[in-house]
Coordinates of C-alpha atoms in Angstrom, one line a residue:
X53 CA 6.2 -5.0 -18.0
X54 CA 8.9 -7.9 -16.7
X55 CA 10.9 -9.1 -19.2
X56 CA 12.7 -12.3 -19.5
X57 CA 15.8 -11.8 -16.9
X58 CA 17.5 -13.2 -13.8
X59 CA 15.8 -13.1 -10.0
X60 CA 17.2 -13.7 -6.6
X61 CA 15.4 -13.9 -3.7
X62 CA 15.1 -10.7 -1.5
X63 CA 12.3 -9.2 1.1
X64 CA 10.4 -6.2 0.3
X65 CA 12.4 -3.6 2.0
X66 CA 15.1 -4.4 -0.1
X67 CA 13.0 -4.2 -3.1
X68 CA 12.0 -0.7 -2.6
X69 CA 15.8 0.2 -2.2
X70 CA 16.3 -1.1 -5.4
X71 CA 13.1 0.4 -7.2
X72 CA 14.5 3.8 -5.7
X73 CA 18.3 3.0 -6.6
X74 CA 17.1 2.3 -10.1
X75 CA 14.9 5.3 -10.5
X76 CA 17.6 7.6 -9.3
X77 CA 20.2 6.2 -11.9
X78 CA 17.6 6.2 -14.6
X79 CA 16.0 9.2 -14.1
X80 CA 18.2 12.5 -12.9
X81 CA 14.5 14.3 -12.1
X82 CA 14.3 11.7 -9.7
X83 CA 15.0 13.3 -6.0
X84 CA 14.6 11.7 -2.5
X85 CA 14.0 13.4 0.5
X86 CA 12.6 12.6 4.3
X87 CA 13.6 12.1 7.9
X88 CA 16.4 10.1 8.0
X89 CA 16.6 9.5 4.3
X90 CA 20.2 10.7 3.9
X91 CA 22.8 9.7 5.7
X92 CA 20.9 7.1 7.9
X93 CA 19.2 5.0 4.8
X94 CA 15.8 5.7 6.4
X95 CA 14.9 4.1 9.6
X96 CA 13.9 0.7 7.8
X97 CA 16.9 1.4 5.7
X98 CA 14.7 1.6 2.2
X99 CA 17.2 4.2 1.1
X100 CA 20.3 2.6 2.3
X101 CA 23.9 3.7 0.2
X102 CA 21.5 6.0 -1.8
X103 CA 22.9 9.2 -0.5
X104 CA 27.0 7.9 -0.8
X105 CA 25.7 6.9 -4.6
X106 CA 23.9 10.0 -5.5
X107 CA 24.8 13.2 -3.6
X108 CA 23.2 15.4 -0.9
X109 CA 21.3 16.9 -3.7
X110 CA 19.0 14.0 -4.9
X111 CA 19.0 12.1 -1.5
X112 CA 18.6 14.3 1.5
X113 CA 17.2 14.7 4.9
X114 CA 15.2 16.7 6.1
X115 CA 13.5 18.5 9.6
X116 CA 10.9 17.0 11.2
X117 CA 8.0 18.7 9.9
X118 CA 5.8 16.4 7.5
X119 CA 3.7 19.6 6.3
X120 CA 7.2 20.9 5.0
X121 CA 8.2 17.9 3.6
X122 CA 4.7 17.4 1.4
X123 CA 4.4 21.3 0.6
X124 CA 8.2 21.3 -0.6
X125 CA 7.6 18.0 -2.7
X126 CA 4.6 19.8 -4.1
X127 CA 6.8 22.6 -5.3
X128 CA 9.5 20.0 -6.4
X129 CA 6.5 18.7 -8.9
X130 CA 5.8 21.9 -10.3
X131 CA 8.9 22.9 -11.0
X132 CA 9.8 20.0 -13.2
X133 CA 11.2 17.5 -10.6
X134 CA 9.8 14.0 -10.2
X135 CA 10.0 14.0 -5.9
X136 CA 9.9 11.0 -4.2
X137 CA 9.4 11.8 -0.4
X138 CA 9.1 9.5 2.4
X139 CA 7.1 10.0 5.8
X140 CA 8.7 8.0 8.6
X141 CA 5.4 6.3 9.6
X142 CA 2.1 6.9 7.8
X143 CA 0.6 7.9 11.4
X144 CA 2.8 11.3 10.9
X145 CA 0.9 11.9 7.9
X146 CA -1.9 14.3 9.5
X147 CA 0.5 17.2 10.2
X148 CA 0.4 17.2 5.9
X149 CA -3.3 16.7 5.8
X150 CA -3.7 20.8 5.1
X151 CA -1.3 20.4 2.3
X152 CA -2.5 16.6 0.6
X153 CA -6.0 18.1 1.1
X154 CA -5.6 21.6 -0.3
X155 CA -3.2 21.0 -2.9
X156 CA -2.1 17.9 -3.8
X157 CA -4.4 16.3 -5.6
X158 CA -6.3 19.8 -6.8
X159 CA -3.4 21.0 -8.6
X160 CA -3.9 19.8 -12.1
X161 CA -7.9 20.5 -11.7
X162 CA -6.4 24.3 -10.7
X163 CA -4.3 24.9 -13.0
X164 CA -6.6 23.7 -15.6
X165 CA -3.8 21.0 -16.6
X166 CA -0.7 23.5 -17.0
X167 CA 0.7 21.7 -14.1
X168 CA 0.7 17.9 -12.9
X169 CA 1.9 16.7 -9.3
X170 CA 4.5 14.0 -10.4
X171 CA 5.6 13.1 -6.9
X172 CA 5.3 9.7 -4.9
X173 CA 4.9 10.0 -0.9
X174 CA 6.1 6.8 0.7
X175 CA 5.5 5.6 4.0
X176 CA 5.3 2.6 6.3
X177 CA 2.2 1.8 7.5
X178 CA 0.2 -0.9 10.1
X179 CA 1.2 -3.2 13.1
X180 CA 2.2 -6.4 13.7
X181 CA 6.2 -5.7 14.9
X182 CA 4.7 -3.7 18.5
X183 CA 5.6 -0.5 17.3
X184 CA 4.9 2.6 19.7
X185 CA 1.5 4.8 19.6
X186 CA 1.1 6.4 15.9
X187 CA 3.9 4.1 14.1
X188 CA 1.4 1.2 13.5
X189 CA -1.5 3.4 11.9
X190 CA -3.5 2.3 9.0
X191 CA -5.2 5.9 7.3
X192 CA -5.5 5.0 3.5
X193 CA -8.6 5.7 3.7
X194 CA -8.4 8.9 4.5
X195 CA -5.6 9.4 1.6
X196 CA -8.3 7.6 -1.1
X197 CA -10.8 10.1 -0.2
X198 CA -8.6 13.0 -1.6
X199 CA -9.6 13.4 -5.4
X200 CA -6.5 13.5 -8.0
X201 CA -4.4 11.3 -6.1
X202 CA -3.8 7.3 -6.7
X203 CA -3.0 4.8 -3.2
X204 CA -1.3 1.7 -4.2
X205 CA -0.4 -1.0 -0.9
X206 CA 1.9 -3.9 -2.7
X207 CA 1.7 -7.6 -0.7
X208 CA 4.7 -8.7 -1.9
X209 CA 8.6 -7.7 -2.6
X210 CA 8.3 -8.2 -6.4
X211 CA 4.7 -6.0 -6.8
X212 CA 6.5 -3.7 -4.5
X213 CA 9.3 -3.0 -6.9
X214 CA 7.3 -3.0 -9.8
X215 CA 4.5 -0.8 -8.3
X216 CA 7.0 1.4 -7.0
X217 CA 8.9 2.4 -10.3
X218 CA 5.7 2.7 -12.1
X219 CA 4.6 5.3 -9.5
X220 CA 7.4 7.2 -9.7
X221 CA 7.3 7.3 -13.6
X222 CA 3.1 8.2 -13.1
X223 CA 2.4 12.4 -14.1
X224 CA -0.1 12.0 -11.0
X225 CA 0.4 12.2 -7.0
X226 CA 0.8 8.4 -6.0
X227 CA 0.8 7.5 -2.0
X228 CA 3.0 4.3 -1.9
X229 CA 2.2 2.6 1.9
X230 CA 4.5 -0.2 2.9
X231 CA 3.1 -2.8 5.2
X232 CA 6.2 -3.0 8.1
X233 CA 5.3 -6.2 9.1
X234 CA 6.3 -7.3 5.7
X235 CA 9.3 -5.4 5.3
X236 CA 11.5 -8.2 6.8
X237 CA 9.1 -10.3 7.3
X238 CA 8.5 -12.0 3.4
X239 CA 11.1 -13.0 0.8
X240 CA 10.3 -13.6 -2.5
X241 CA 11.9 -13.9 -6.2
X242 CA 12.5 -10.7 -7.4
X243 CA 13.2 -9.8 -11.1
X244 CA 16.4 -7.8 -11.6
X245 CA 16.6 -4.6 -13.4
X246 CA 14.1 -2.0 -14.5
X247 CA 10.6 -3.2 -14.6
X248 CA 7.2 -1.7 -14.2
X249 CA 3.7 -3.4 -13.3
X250 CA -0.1 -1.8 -14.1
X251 CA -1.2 0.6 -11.8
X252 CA -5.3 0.1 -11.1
X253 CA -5.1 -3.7 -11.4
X254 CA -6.3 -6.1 -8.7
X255 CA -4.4 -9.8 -8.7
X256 CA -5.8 -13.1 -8.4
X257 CA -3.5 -14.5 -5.5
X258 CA -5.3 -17.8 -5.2
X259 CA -7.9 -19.6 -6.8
X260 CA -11.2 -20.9 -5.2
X261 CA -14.7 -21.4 -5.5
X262 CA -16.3 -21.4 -2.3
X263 CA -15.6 -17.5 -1.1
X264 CA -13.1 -14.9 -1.9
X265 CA -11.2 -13.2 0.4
X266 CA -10.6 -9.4 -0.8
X267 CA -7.6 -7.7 0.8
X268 CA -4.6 -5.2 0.1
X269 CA -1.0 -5.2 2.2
X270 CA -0.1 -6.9 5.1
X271 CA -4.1 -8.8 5.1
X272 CA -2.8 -10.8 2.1
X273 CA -0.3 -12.6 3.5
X274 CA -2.8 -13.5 6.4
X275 CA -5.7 -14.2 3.8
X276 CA -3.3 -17.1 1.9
X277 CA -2.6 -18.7 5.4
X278 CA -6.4 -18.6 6.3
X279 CA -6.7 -20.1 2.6
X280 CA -4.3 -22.7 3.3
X281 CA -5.9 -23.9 6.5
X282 CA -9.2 -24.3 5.0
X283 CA -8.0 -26.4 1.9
X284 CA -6.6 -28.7 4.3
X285 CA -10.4 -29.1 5.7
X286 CA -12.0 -29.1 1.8
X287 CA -13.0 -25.4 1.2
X288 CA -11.4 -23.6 -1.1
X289 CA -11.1 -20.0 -1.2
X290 CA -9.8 -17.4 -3.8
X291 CA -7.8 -15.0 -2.5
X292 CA -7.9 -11.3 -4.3
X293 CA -5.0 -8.7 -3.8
X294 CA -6.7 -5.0 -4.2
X295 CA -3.2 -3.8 -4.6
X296 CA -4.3 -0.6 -6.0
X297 CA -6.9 1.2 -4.2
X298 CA -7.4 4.3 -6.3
X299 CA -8.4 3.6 -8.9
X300 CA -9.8 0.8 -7.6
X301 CA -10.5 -2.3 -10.3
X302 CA -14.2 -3.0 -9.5
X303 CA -14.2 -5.5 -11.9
X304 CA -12.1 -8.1 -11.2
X305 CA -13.3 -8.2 -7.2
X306 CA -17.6 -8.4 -9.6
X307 CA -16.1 -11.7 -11.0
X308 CA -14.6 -13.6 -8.6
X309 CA -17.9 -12.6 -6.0
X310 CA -19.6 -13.9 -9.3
X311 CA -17.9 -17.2 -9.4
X312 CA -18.2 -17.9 -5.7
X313 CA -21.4 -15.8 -4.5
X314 CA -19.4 -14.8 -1.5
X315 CA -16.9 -12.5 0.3
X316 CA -14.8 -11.3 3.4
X317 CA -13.4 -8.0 3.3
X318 CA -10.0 -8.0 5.4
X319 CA -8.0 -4.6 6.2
X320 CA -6.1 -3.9 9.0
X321 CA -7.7 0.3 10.0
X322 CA -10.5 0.8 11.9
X323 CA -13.6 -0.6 10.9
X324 CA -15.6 2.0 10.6
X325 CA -14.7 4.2 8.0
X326 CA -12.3 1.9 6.1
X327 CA -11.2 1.4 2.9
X328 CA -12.9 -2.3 2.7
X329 CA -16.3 -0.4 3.3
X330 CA -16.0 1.5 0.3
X331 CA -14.8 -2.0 -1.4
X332 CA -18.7 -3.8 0.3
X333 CA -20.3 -0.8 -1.3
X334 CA -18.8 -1.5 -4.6
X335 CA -19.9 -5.3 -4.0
X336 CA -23.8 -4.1 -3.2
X337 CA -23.9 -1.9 -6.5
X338 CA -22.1 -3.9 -9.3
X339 CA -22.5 -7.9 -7.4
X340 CA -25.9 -8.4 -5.7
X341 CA -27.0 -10.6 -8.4
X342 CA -24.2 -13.2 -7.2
X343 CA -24.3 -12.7 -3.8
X344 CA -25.0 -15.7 -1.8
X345 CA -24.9 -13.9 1.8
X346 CA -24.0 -10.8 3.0
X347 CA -20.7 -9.9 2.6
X348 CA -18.7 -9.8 6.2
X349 CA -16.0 -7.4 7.3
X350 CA -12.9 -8.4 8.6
X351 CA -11.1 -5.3 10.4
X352 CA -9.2 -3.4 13.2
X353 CA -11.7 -2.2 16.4
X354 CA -13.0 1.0 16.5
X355 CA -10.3 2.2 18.8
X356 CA -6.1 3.5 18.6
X357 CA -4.0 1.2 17.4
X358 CA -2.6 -0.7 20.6
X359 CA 1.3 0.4 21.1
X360 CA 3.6 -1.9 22.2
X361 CA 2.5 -4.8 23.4
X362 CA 0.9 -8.0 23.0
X363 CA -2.4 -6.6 22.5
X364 CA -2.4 -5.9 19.1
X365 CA -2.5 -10.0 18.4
X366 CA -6.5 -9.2 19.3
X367 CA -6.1 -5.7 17.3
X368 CA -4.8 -6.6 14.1
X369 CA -7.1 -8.9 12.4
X370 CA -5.4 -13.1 11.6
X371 CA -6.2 -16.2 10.7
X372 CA -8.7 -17.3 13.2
X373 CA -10.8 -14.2 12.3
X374 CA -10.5 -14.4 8.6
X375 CA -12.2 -18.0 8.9
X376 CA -14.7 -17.6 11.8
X377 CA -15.8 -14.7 9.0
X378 CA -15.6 -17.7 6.1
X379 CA -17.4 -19.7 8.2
X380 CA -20.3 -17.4 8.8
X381 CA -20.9 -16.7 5.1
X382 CA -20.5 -19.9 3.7
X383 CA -23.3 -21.3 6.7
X384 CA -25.6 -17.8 5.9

């Protein structure tokens, strides 16, 4: 919980080097490890004066082999550790696919509960800065199909900090994915200190009646300006931050649908196959009753994630999309 205390105004990149500077003070179980972590700070620089602070022992780098780095977390975990391990770009994740799939989140079923996995894999993820081929990838869907893990995606520096600690301090496997397009890219008042928020919890961001917008990440911040441009014109949207994806809080995404019988589904992965179709199906199960129109899909194409250049302004879904999608359920 945040208590009463002093905030400053920082982005989210610096939020999540002071989430890990406070874990590592707080906590000596607490260990940080990935490419780059050490003496760089991370290519972002989350983990910037962490190794000078702490040692070579708690903040290190290591080789370039994302299998090695999840498998030796893993081991961390068991062993009594509480690992945090970055992956430089969420698109480097599938090397560790063998090891998230095989043992990560089946440890604790395994072991019939003699062990838990308490370990948090960071990484970057998404466009949106014209990043080279892999660096902009969105696979969280991929990680939420894994059973025994959570995925938690903040919007914002202050949920990132928050969200952050409370993963680290969580006896399960938690994928933490940082939108890079709001690393630098969004300030916000931050509370100082030591502070945890609920993990499973979706936000109301903004209130509405005429549709809600559902969306995790970087999508949020587009969802509030697509919000913004159609109160000027008299519609008023809510705007619902996922945050955590597994477990995913069903309920609160049933009663805002409730209160304004409609909904767009924005992410920024592939269409097919992404998390926000698992979110529709939730919507046809538990909210058909208050469903005005079909709910419509917001998303990336069906196709890699354009590197470099301009061409991910069409890729990566905006504004104009979110409320050519508005306008379409609201006329249905």
């Amino acid at each position: 919980m945040i208590a009463e205390r002093g905030t400053r105004v920082i982005n989210l990149v610096q939020a999540v080097n002071e989430a890990l500077d406070l874990a590592l003070e707080r906590d000596p179980r607490v260990v940080l490890f990935g490419e780059d972590v050490g003496k760089m700070g991370g290519v972002f620089r989350a983990s910037d004066g962490l190794q000078p602070k702490y040692g070579e022992k708690r903040v290190f780098d290591t080789p370039l082999a994302e299998s090695g780095i999840v498998g030796f977390a893993i081991g961390m975990a068991m062993a009594g550790l509480r690992p945090v391990a970055e992956i430089q770009f969420a698109g480097f994740l599938y090397p560790a696919l063998d090891q998230i799939l095989s043992h990560l989140g089946r440890m604790r079923h395994r072991t019939r509960g003699r062990f838990t996995i308490p370990l948090v894999i960071r990484a970057p993820y998404g466009g949106g800065v014209k990043t080279p081929e892999q660096h902009a990838d969105s696979p969280e869907a991929i990680l939420c199909h894994v059973p025994g893990v959570k995925v938690i995606i903040p919007s914002s520096p202050e949920r990132a900090k928050g969200l952050l600690l409370s993963a680290i301090e969580d006896p399960d496997p938690v994928f933490f994915l940082e939108a890079i397009k709001l690393y630098r890219g969004v300030k916000a008042e931050v509370p100082e200190g030591y502070y945890t928020l609920p993990i499973g919890k979706a936000r109301v961001v903004r209130e509405g009646g005429a549709a809600t917008l559902i969306a995790y990440g970087g999508m949020v911040e587009v969802c509030q300006k697509a919000a913004e441009v159609a109160a000027r014109e008299g519609v008023e949207l809510e705007v619902i931050d996922v945050e955590t994806l597994v477990p995913l809080d069903t309920p609160t995404l049933v009663e805002s649908v409730a209160k304004t019988g409609r909904a767009v589904v924005v992410y920024e992965a592939m269409r097919t196959g992404g998390f926000g179709a698992e979110i529709v199906a939730r919507l046809a199960e538990e909210a058909t009753d208050y469903l005005e129109a079909p709910v419509v899909r917001v998303a990336g194409w069906d196709a890699p994630y354009p590197p470099f250049s301009a061409v991910e302004n069409f890729y990566r879904p905006d504004t104009k999309r979110v409320l050519e999608a508005v306008r379409k359920v609201l006329t249905h």
